[in-house]
Amino acid sequence: MNNYSIAIHGGAGTILPSTMTAEKETAYKKGLEDAILAGEEILKAGGTSLDAVESAIRILEDNPLFNAGKGAVFTNSGTHELDSSIMNGKDLMAGAVAGVSNIKNPISLARAVMEQSEHVMLTGKGAMDFAKKVNAAIEPDDYFFVQMRYDQLQQAKESNTMILDHTEDKIENGEKKFGTVGCVALDVHGNLAGGTSTGGMTNKKFGRVGDSSIIGAGTYANNKTCAISCTGHGELFMRSVVAFDISCLMEYKGLSLKEACDLVVMDKLVKIGGEGGLIALDAKGNIELSFNSEGMYRASKKQNEALYIGIYK
Ligand code: ASP
């Protein structure tokens, strides 16, 4: 039996102590703690990393503080289009959904795509038909209405910008909008898994899809190397194929998890202006929580070690 490990993130960006209230900080920390402890329960009981990843992400999706599930940002047309993906490091099976609406827990639908279809990614109306077929929980539009997110859309429309959850641009009163969520886990059987879920960017148009639902960009897991979940400026993370790049640096160049994360997050991404971060876990249970932004909502827990929760640099 191996020792288990788990890490989660709730988005990275311009998160500064100066713009945070004590109540907000407590609420975010509690949200992270609830999610990681739920995942840990599963690992502690000998459950799979895949189950731990799904259950931790479901809790973050149900929490309106995070930009995923309930709390997802608005598109330009006032709807919600959710992206999510999950991958099993044991057999390299993967599932993803992109641009889906009204799905309560996109991570579970991504898992259903992996386990109950012969495909890896489903989008739009077809994904909805599949969701009905597998009895995924569906919620009315109202469920996804969160005032803070609506105000954010009005602001973005006024300035005619698409606001990434991570940028300070056009955001007043120090109010920063963060949220994409993710989890990576290693179970006692030695299997890695990773998953990511998001509402993407406020005011996004034209069916824009980010890295969160792209296997190899926002999510990747391979027992040979690592499990990764990213958060940041999706376009740059896609162009850099971030999650797979870290795995490749480990597999082909023999870099350690830390060396690979440092190179990709602190050097390669920075050079092309890719703001954000990621959580990473290797097959030995080493954890990296790397980000090149001001902060990243994050938490990690190794078997027999204390829970770590961090927000700022
Ligand atoms: N990476 C996500 C996207 O571009 C956003 C985020 O991480 O907050 O859709």
PDB file of N, CA and C in Angstrom, residues 148-221:
ATOM      1  N   MET A 148     -22.981  38.449  -8.020  1.00  0.00           N
ATOM      2  CA  MET A 148     -21.601  38.926  -8.234  1.00  0.00           C
ATOM      3  C   MET A 148     -21.146  38.649  -9.665  1.00  0.00           C
ATOM      4  N   ARG A 149     -21.522  37.484 -10.182  1.00  0.00           N
ATOM      5  CA  ARG A 149     -21.127  37.108 -11.546  1.00  0.00           C
ATOM      6  C   ARG A 149     -21.873  37.966 -12.579  1.00  0.00           C
ATOM      7  N   TYR A 150     -23.142  38.304 -12.256  1.00  0.00           N
ATOM      8  CA  TYR A 150     -23.952  39.106 -13.166  1.00  0.00           C
ATOM      9  C   TYR A 150     -23.377  40.522 -13.257  1.00  0.00           C
ATOM     10  N   ASP A 151     -23.007  41.061 -12.115  1.00  0.00           N
ATOM     11  CA  ASP A 151     -22.411  42.408 -12.087  1.00  0.00           C
ATOM     12  C   ASP A 151     -21.114  42.423 -12.893  1.00  0.00           C
ATOM     13  N   GLN A 152     -20.395  41.340 -12.761  1.00  0.00           N
ATOM     14  CA  GLN A 152     -19.128  41.191 -13.485  1.00  0.00           C
ATOM     15  C   GLN A 152     -19.378  41.240 -14.999  1.00  0.00           C
ATOM     16  N   LEU A 153     -20.452  40.605 -15.448  1.00  0.00           N
ATOM     17  CA  LEU A 153     -20.772  40.599 -16.878  1.00  0.00           C
ATOM     18  C   LEU A 153     -21.112  42.015 -17.342  1.00  0.00           C
ATOM     19  N   GLN A 154     -21.898  42.765 -16.541  1.00  0.00           N
ATOM     20  CA  GLN A 154     -22.268  44.129 -16.942  1.00  0.00           C
ATOM     21  C   GLN A 154     -21.013  44.981 -17.104  1.00  0.00           C
ATOM     22  N   GLN A 155     -20.093  44.780 -16.176  1.00  0.00           N
ATOM     23  CA  GLN A 155     -18.837  45.520 -16.199  1.00  0.00           C
ATOM     24  C   GLN A 155     -18.028  45.181 -17.466  1.00  0.00           C
ATOM     25  N   ALA A 156     -17.988  43.919 -17.774  1.00  0.00           N
ATOM     26  CA  ALA A 156     -17.229  43.468 -18.938  1.00  0.00           C
ATOM     27  C   ALA A 156     -17.870  43.983 -20.217  1.00  0.00           C
ATOM     28  N   LYS A 157     -19.213  44.014 -20.240  1.00  0.00           N
ATOM     29  CA  LYS A 157     -19.918  44.481 -21.436  1.00  0.00           C
ATOM     30  C   LYS A 157     -19.690  45.972 -21.641  1.00  0.00           C
ATOM     31  N   GLU A 158     -19.756  46.723 -20.534  1.00  0.00           N
ATOM     32  CA  GLU A 158     -19.531  48.167 -20.614  1.00  0.00           C
ATOM     33  C   GLU A 158     -18.176  48.479 -21.228  1.00  0.00           C
ATOM     34  N   SER A 159     -17.186  47.741 -20.827  1.00  0.00           N
ATOM     35  CA  SER A 159     -15.832  48.017 -21.323  1.00  0.00           C
ATOM     36  C   SER A 159     -15.524  47.189 -22.568  1.00  0.00           C
ATOM     37  N   ASN A 160     -16.515  46.408 -23.010  1.00  0.00           N
ATOM     38  CA  ASN A 160     -16.338  45.564 -24.187  1.00  0.00           C
ATOM     39  C   ASN A 160     -15.090  44.686 -24.092  1.00  0.00           C
ATOM     40  N   THR A 161     -14.889  44.099 -22.922  1.00  0.00           N
ATOM     41  CA  THR A 161     -13.742  43.205 -22.749  1.00  0.00           C
ATOM     42  C   THR A 161     -14.248  41.841 -22.314  1.00  0.00           C
ATOM     43  N   MET A 162     -13.393  40.882 -22.503  1.00  0.00           N
ATOM     44  CA  MET A 162     -13.681  39.551 -21.997  1.00  0.00           C
ATOM     45  C   MET A 162     -12.793  39.410 -20.770  1.00  0.00           C
ATOM     46  N   ILE A 163     -13.423  39.269 -19.606  1.00  0.00           N
ATOM     47  CA  ILE A 163     -12.624  39.253 -18.382  1.00  0.00           C
ATOM     48  C   ILE A 163     -12.238  37.837 -18.007  1.00  0.00           C
ATOM     49  N   LEU A 164     -10.951  37.638 -17.943  1.00  0.00           N
ATOM     50  CA  LEU A 164     -10.458  36.365 -17.447  1.00  0.00           C
ATOM     51  C   LEU A 164     -10.564  36.435 -15.937  1.00  0.00           C
ATOM     52  N   ASP A 165     -10.875  35.322 -15.341  1.00  0.00           N
ATOM     53  CA  ASP A 165     -11.048  35.296 -13.905  1.00  0.00           C
ATOM     54  C   ASP A 165      -9.817  35.767 -13.149  1.00  0.00           C
ATOM     55  N   HIS A 166      -8.732  35.904 -13.857  1.00  0.00           N
ATOM     56  CA  HIS A 166      -7.466  36.166 -13.185  1.00  0.00           C
ATOM     57  C   HIS A 166      -6.938  37.568 -13.325  1.00  0.00           C
ATOM     58  N   THR A 167      -7.585  38.388 -14.146  1.00  0.00           N
ATOM     59  CA  THR A 167      -6.976  39.696 -14.377  1.00  0.00           C
ATOM     60  C   THR A 167      -7.643  40.783 -13.551  1.00  0.00           C
ATOM     61  N   GLU A 168      -6.900  41.798 -13.325  1.00  0.00           N
ATOM     62  CA  GLU A 168      -7.367  42.920 -12.545  1.00  0.00           C
ATOM     63  C   GLU A 168      -8.082  43.937 -13.424  1.00  0.00           C
ATOM     64  N   ASP A 169      -7.916  43.799 -14.755  1.00  0.00           N
ATOM     65  CA  ASP A 169      -8.437  44.801 -15.669  1.00  0.00           C
ATOM     66  C   ASP A 169      -9.913  45.085 -15.436  1.00  0.00           C
ATOM     67  N   LYS A 170     -10.237  46.340 -15.392  1.00  0.00           N
ATOM     68  CA  LYS A 170     -11.623  46.789 -15.305  1.00  0.00           C
ATOM     69  C   LYS A 170     -12.330  46.329 -14.031  1.00  0.00           C
ATOM     70  N   ILE A 171     -11.597  45.857 -13.095  1.00  0.00           N
ATOM     71  CA  ILE A 171     -12.247  45.392 -11.884  1.00  0.00           C
ATOM     72  C   ILE A 171     -12.089  46.455 -10.809  1.00  0.00           C
ATOM     73  N   GLU A 172     -13.239  46.893 -10.321  1.00  0.00           N
ATOM     74  CA  GLU A 172     -13.200  47.996  -9.369  1.00  0.00           C
ATOM     75  C   GLU A 172     -13.213  47.505  -7.925  1.00  0.00           C
ATOM     76  N   ASN A 173     -12.943  48.408  -7.035  1.00  0.00           N
ATOM     77  CA  ASN A 173     -12.988  48.150  -5.597  1.00  0.00           C
ATOM     78  C   ASN A 173     -12.122  46.971  -5.172  1.00  0.00           C
ATOM     79  N   GLY A 174     -11.106  46.698  -5.945  1.00  0.00           N
ATOM     80  CA  GLY A 174     -10.232  45.594  -5.573  1.00  0.00           C
ATOM     81  C   GLY A 174     -10.914  44.248  -5.646  1.00  0.00           C
ATOM     82  N   GLU A 175     -12.091  44.226  -6.240  1.00  0.00           N
ATOM     83  CA  GLU A 175     -12.834  42.964  -6.318  1.00  0.00           C
ATOM     84  C   GLU A 175     -12.231  42.090  -7.415  1.00  0.00           C
ATOM     85  N   LYS A 176     -11.678  40.986  -7.054  1.00  0.00           N
ATOM     86  CA  LYS A 176     -11.057  40.116  -8.054  1.00  0.00           C
ATOM     87  C   LYS A 176     -11.916  38.873  -8.257  1.00  0.00           C
ATOM     88  N   LYS A 177     -11.936  38.405  -9.455  1.00  0.00           N
ATOM     89  CA  LYS A 177     -12.806  37.272  -9.753  1.00  0.00           C
ATOM     90  C   LYS A 177     -11.997  36.041 -10.129  1.00  0.00           C
ATOM     91  N   PHE A 178     -12.037  35.099  -9.255  1.00  0.00           N
ATOM     92  CA  PHE A 178     -11.265  33.879  -9.485  1.00  0.00           C
ATOM     93  C   PHE A 178     -12.157  32.667  -9.364  1.00  0.00           C
ATOM     94  N   GLY A 179     -11.664  31.545  -9.805  1.00  0.00           N
ATOM     95  CA  GLY A 179     -12.515  30.435  -9.506  1.00  0.00           C
ATOM     96  C   GLY A 179     -12.299  29.071 -10.091  1.00  0.00           C
ATOM     97  N   THR A 180     -11.896  28.918 -11.344  1.00  0.00           N
ATOM     98  CA  THR A 180     -11.745  27.579 -11.920  1.00  0.00           C
ATOM     99  C   THR A 180     -11.241  26.616 -10.849  1.00  0.00           C
ATOM    100  N   VAL A 181     -11.753  25.406 -10.850  1.00  0.00           N
ATOM    101  CA  VAL A 181     -11.371  24.477  -9.793  1.00  0.00           C
ATOM    102  C   VAL A 181     -10.716  23.227 -10.356  1.00  0.00           C
ATOM    103  N   GLY A 182      -9.908  22.581  -9.535  1.00  0.00           N
ATOM    104  CA  GLY A 182      -9.260  21.355  -9.992  1.00  0.00           C
ATOM    105  C   GLY A 182      -8.777  20.524  -8.827  1.00  0.00           C
ATOM    106  N   CYS A 183      -8.503  19.265  -9.117  1.00  0.00           N
ATOM    107  CA  CYS A 183      -8.013  18.355  -8.085  1.00  0.00           C
ATOM    108  C   CYS A 183      -7.091  17.317  -8.713  1.00  0.00           C
ATOM    109  N   VAL A 184      -6.042  16.941  -7.995  1.00  0.00           N
ATOM    110  CA  VAL A 184      -5.193  15.813  -8.383  1.00  0.00           C
ATOM    111  C   VAL A 184      -5.070  14.915  -7.155  1.00  0.00           C
ATOM    112  N   ALA A 185      -5.029  13.614  -7.383  1.00  0.00           N
ATOM    113  CA  ALA A 185      -4.956  12.700  -6.241  1.00  0.00           C
ATOM    114  C   ALA A 185      -4.150  11.458  -6.588  1.00  0.00           C
ATOM    115  N   LEU A 186      -3.527  10.906  -5.545  1.00  0.00           N
ATOM    116  CA  LEU A 186      -2.806   9.631  -5.643  1.00  0.00           C
ATOM    117  C   LEU A 186      -3.423   8.730  -4.573  1.00  0.00           C
ATOM    118  N   ASP A 187      -3.906   7.553  -4.998  1.00  0.00           N
ATOM    119  CA  ASP A 187      -4.547   6.682  -4.005  1.00  0.00           C
ATOM    120  C   ASP A 187      -3.568   5.649  -3.449  1.00  0.00           C
ATOM    121  N   VAL A 188      -4.031   4.880  -2.472  1.00  0.00           N
ATOM    122  CA  VAL A 188      -3.142   3.908  -1.814  1.00  0.00           C
ATOM    123  C   VAL A 188      -2.755   2.762  -2.748  1.00  0.00           C
ATOM    124  N   HIS A 189      -3.458   2.653  -3.866  1.00  0.00           N
ATOM    125  CA  HIS A 189      -3.121   1.622  -4.856  1.00  0.00           C
ATOM    126  C   HIS A 189      -2.058   2.118  -5.833  1.00  0.00           C
ATOM    127  N   GLY A 190      -1.626   3.366  -5.652  1.00  0.00           N
ATOM    128  CA  GLY A 190      -0.563   3.917  -6.494  1.00  0.00           C
ATOM    129  C   GLY A 190      -1.071   4.531  -7.789  1.00  0.00           C
ATOM    130  N   ASN A 191      -2.378   4.794  -7.865  1.00  0.00           N
ATOM    131  CA  ASN A 191      -2.934   5.374  -9.101  1.00  0.00           C
ATOM    132  C   ASN A 191      -3.185   6.868  -8.974  1.00  0.00           C
ATOM    133  N   LEU A 192      -2.813   7.585 -10.030  1.00  0.00           N
ATOM    134  CA  LEU A 192      -2.995   9.042 -10.094  1.00  0.00           C
ATOM    135  C   LEU A 192      -4.241   9.391 -10.905  1.00  0.00           C
ATOM    136  N   ALA A 193      -4.879  10.500 -10.559  1.00  0.00           N
ATOM    137  CA  ALA A 193      -5.989  11.020 -11.378  1.00  0.00           C
ATOM    138  C   ALA A 193      -6.010  12.531 -11.247  1.00  0.00           C
ATOM    139  N   GLY A 194      -6.585  13.192 -12.257  1.00  0.00           N
ATOM    140  CA  GLY A 194      -6.696  14.652 -12.212  1.00  0.00           C
ATOM    141  C   GLY A 194      -7.978  15.116 -12.882  1.00  0.00           C
ATOM    142  N   GLY A 195      -8.472  16.280 -12.460  1.00  0.00           N
ATOM    143  CA  GLY A 195      -9.679  16.824 -13.083  1.00  0.00           C
ATOM    144  C   GLY A 195      -9.736  18.331 -12.924  1.00  0.00           C
ATOM    145  N   THR A 196     -10.503  18.982 -13.802  1.00  0.00           N
ATOM    146  CA  THR A 196     -10.622  20.441 -13.801  1.00  0.00           C
ATOM    147  C   THR A 196     -12.048  20.809 -14.213  1.00  0.00           C
ATOM    148  N   SER A 197     -12.564  21.919 -13.682  1.00  0.00           N
ATOM    149  CA  SER A 197     -13.917  22.354 -14.052  1.00  0.00           C
ATOM    150  C   SER A 197     -13.993  23.875 -13.999  1.00  0.00           C
ATOM    151  N   THR A 198     -14.676  24.479 -14.968  1.00  0.00           N
ATOM    152  CA  THR A 198     -14.726  25.947 -15.015  1.00  0.00           C
ATOM    153  C   THR A 198     -15.935  26.487 -15.766  1.00  0.00           C
ATOM    154  N   GLY A 199     -16.207  27.770 -15.501  1.00  0.00           N
ATOM    155  CA  GLY A 199     -17.178  28.497 -16.309  1.00  0.00           C
ATOM    156  C   GLY A 199     -16.462  29.297 -17.390  1.00  0.00           C
ATOM    157  N   GLY A 200     -15.117  29.299 -17.354  1.00  0.00           N
ATOM    158  CA  GLY A 200     -14.324  29.989 -18.376  1.00  0.00           C
ATOM    159  C   GLY A 200     -14.175  31.467 -18.096  1.00  0.00           C
ATOM    160  N   MET A 201     -14.404  32.303 -19.108  1.00  0.00           N
ATOM    161  CA  MET A 201     -14.192  33.739 -18.971  1.00  0.00           C
ATOM    162  C   MET A 201     -15.495  34.514 -19.077  1.00  0.00           C
ATOM    163  N   THR A 202     -15.640  35.529 -18.227  1.00  0.00           N
ATOM    164  CA  THR A 202     -16.817  36.403 -18.270  1.00  0.00           C
ATOM    165  C   THR A 202     -16.909  37.096 -19.618  1.00  0.00           C
ATOM    166  N   ASN A 203     -18.122  37.131 -20.177  1.00  0.00           N
ATOM    167  CA  ASN A 203     -18.364  37.835 -21.444  1.00  0.00           C
ATOM    168  C   ASN A 203     -17.775  37.077 -22.638  1.00  0.00           C
ATOM    169  N   LYS A 204     -17.480  35.801 -22.474  1.00  0.00           N
ATOM    170  CA  LYS A 204     -16.920  35.050 -23.604  1.00  0.00           C
ATOM    171  C   LYS A 204     -17.995  34.901 -24.687  1.00  0.00           C
ATOM    172  N   LYS A 205     -17.529  34.829 -25.937  1.00  0.00           N
ATOM    173  CA  LYS A 205     -18.440  34.772 -27.091  1.00  0.00           C
ATOM    174  C   LYS A 205     -18.068  33.624 -28.009  1.00  0.00           C
ATOM    175  N   PHE A 206     -18.921  33.399 -28.957  1.00  0.00           N
ATOM    176  CA  PHE A 206     -18.632  32.490 -30.077  1.00  0.00           C
ATOM    177  C   PHE A 206     -18.300  31.061 -29.648  1.00  0.00           C
ATOM    178  N   GLY A 207     -18.847  30.641 -28.513  1.00  0.00           N
ATOM    179  CA  GLY A 207     -18.566  29.267 -28.079  1.00  0.00           C
ATOM    180  C   GLY A 207     -17.129  29.050 -27.657  1.00  0.00           C
ATOM    181  N   ARG A 208     -16.516  30.125 -27.185  1.00  0.00           N
ATOM    182  CA  ARG A 208     -15.112  30.023 -26.728  1.00  0.00           C
ATOM    183  C   ARG A 208     -14.941  28.896 -25.689  1.00  0.00           C
ATOM    184  N   VAL A 209     -13.930  28.081 -25.887  1.00  0.00           N
ATOM    185  CA  VAL A 209     -13.593  27.017 -24.943  1.00  0.00           C
ATOM    186  C   VAL A 209     -12.137  27.218 -24.509  1.00  0.00           C
ATOM    187  N   GLY A 210     -11.873  27.066 -23.217  1.00  0.00           N
ATOM    188  CA  GLY A 210     -10.507  27.248 -22.710  1.00  0.00           C
ATOM    189  C   GLY A 210      -9.781  25.926 -22.533  1.00  0.00           C
ATOM    190  N   ASP A 211      -8.747  25.958 -21.733  1.00  0.00           N
ATOM    191  CA  ASP A 211      -7.899  24.764 -21.538  1.00  0.00           C
ATOM    192  C   ASP A 211      -8.507  23.725 -20.614  1.00  0.00           C
ATOM    193  N   SER A 212      -9.471  24.156 -19.778  1.00  0.00           N
ATOM    194  CA  SER A 212      -9.940  23.274 -18.703  1.00  0.00           C
ATOM    195  C   SER A 212     -10.530  21.962 -19.188  1.00  0.00           C
ATOM    196  N   SER A 213     -11.084  21.985 -20.403  1.00  0.00           N
ATOM    197  CA  SER A 213     -11.674  20.739 -20.905  1.00  0.00           C
ATOM    198  C   SER A 213     -10.743  20.032 -21.891  1.00  0.00           C
ATOM    199  N   ILE A 214      -9.550  20.574 -22.066  1.00  0.00           N
ATOM    200  CA  ILE A 214      -8.641  19.980 -23.056  1.00  0.00           C
ATOM    201  C   ILE A 214      -7.623  19.076 -22.357  1.00  0.00           C
ATOM    202  N   ILE A 215      -7.710  17.789 -22.669  1.00  0.00           N
ATOM    203  CA  ILE A 215      -6.759  16.833 -22.103  1.00  0.00           C
ATOM    204  C   ILE A 215      -5.361  17.171 -22.647  1.00  0.00           C
ATOM    205  N   GLY A 216      -4.421  17.293 -21.741  1.00  0.00           N
ATOM    206  CA  GLY A 216      -3.050  17.645 -22.147  1.00  0.00           C
ATOM    207  C   GLY A 216      -2.762  19.120 -21.938  1.00  0.00           C
ATOM    208  N   ALA A 217      -3.800  19.950 -22.015  1.00  0.00           N
ATOM    209  CA  ALA A 217      -3.599  21.391 -21.769  1.00  0.00           C
ATOM    210  C   ALA A 217      -3.931  21.708 -20.313  1.00  0.00           C
ATOM    211  N   GLY A 218      -5.226  21.580 -19.945  1.00  0.00           N
ATOM    212  CA  GLY A 218      -5.650  21.922 -18.587  1.00  0.00           C
ATOM    213  C   GLY A 218      -5.611  20.763 -17.612  1.00  0.00           C
ATOM    214  N   THR A 219      -5.687  19.555 -18.127  1.00  0.00           N
ATOM    215  CA  THR A 219      -5.728  18.359 -17.276  1.00  0.00           C
ATOM    216  C   THR A 219      -4.886  17.251 -17.896  1.00  0.00           C
ATOM    217  N   TYR A 220      -4.177  16.512 -17.058  1.00  0.00           N
ATOM    218  CA  TYR A 220      -3.478  15.315 -17.560  1.00  0.00           C
ATOM    219  C   TYR A 220      -3.157  14.413 -16.372  1.00  0.00           C
ATOM    220  N   ALA A 221      -3.148  13.119 -16.593  1.00  0.00           N
ATOM    221  CA  ALA A 221      -2.739  12.178 -15.545  1.00  0.00           C
ATOM    222  C   ALA A 221      -2.155  10.931 -16.191  1.00  0.00           C
TER     223      ALA A 221
END
